[in-house]
Tab-separated table of C-alpha atoms in Angstrom:
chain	number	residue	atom	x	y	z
A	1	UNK	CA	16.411	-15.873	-10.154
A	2	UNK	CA	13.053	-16.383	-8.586
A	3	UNK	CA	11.640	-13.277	-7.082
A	4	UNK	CA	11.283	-12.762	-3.281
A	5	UNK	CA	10.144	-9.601	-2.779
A	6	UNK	CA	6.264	-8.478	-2.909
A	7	UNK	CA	4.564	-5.731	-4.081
A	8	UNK	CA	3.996	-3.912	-0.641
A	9	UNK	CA	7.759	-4.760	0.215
A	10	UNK	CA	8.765	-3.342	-2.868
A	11	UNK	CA	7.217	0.286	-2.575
A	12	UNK	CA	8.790	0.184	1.032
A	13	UNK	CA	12.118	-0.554	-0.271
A	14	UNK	CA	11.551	2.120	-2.963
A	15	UNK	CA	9.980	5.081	-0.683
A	16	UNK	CA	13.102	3.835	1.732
A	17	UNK	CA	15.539	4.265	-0.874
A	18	UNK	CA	14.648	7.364	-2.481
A	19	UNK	CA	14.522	8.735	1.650
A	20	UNK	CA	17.940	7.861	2.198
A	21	UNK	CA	19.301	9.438	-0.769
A	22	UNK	CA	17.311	12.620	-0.057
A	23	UNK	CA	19.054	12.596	3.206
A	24	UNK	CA	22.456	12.142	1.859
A	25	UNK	CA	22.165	14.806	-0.198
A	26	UNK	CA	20.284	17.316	2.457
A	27	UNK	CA	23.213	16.302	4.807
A	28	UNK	CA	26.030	16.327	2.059
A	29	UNK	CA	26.998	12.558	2.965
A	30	UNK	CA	28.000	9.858	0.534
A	31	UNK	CA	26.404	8.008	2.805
A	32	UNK	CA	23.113	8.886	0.608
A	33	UNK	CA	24.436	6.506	-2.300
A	34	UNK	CA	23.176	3.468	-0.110
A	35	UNK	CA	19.663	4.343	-0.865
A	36	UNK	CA	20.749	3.140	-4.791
A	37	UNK	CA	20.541	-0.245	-3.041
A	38	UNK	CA	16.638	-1.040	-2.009
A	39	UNK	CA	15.693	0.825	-5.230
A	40	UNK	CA	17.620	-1.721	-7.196
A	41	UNK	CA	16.190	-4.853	-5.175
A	42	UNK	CA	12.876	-3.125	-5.625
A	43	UNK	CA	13.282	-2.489	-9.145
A	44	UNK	CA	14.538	-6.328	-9.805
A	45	UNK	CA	11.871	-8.062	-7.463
A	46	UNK	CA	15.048	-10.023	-5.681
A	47	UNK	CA	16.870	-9.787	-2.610
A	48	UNK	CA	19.896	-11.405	-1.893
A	49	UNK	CA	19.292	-11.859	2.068
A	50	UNK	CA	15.633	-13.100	1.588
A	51	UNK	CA	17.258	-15.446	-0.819
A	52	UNK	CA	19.676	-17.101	1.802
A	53	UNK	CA	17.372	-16.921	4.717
A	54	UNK	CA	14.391	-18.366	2.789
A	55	UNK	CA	12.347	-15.539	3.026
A	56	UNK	CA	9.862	-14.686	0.518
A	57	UNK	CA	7.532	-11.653	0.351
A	58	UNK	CA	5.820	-12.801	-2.651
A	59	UNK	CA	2.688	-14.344	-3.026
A	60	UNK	CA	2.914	-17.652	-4.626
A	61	UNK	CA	0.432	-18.531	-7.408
A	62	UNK	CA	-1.164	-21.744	-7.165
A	63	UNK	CA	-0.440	-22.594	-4.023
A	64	UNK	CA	-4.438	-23.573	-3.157
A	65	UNK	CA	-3.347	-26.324	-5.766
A	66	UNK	CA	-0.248	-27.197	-4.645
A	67	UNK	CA	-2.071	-28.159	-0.957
């Protein structure tokens, strides 16, 4: 599993997450539990879509010497 997701995307998905679940729990929704997933893709450095679309967040070492 190659990671996909870069450091700036990452603390998004994180400050994102933990926002949601704040809210779901202000609000008294279940709804909240949804923030569990961009903490986990943060946490793991992967993200499924990104993965199947081709997008990658990451910067890729080497790639001056790859050109």
């Amino acid at each position: 599993m190659t990671k996909n997701v870069g450091s700036v995307d990452r603390l998004l998905r994180l400050v994102l997450g933990v926002a949601i679940i704040v809210l779901g729990f202000l609000y008294q929704s279940w709804w909240g539990a949804v923030g569990i997933v961009p903490i986990l893709t943060a946490g793991i450095g992967w993200c499924p879509p990104y993965a199947l679309l081709g997008i990658s967040t990451c910067k890729v070492k080497g790639a001056a010497e790859a050109e």
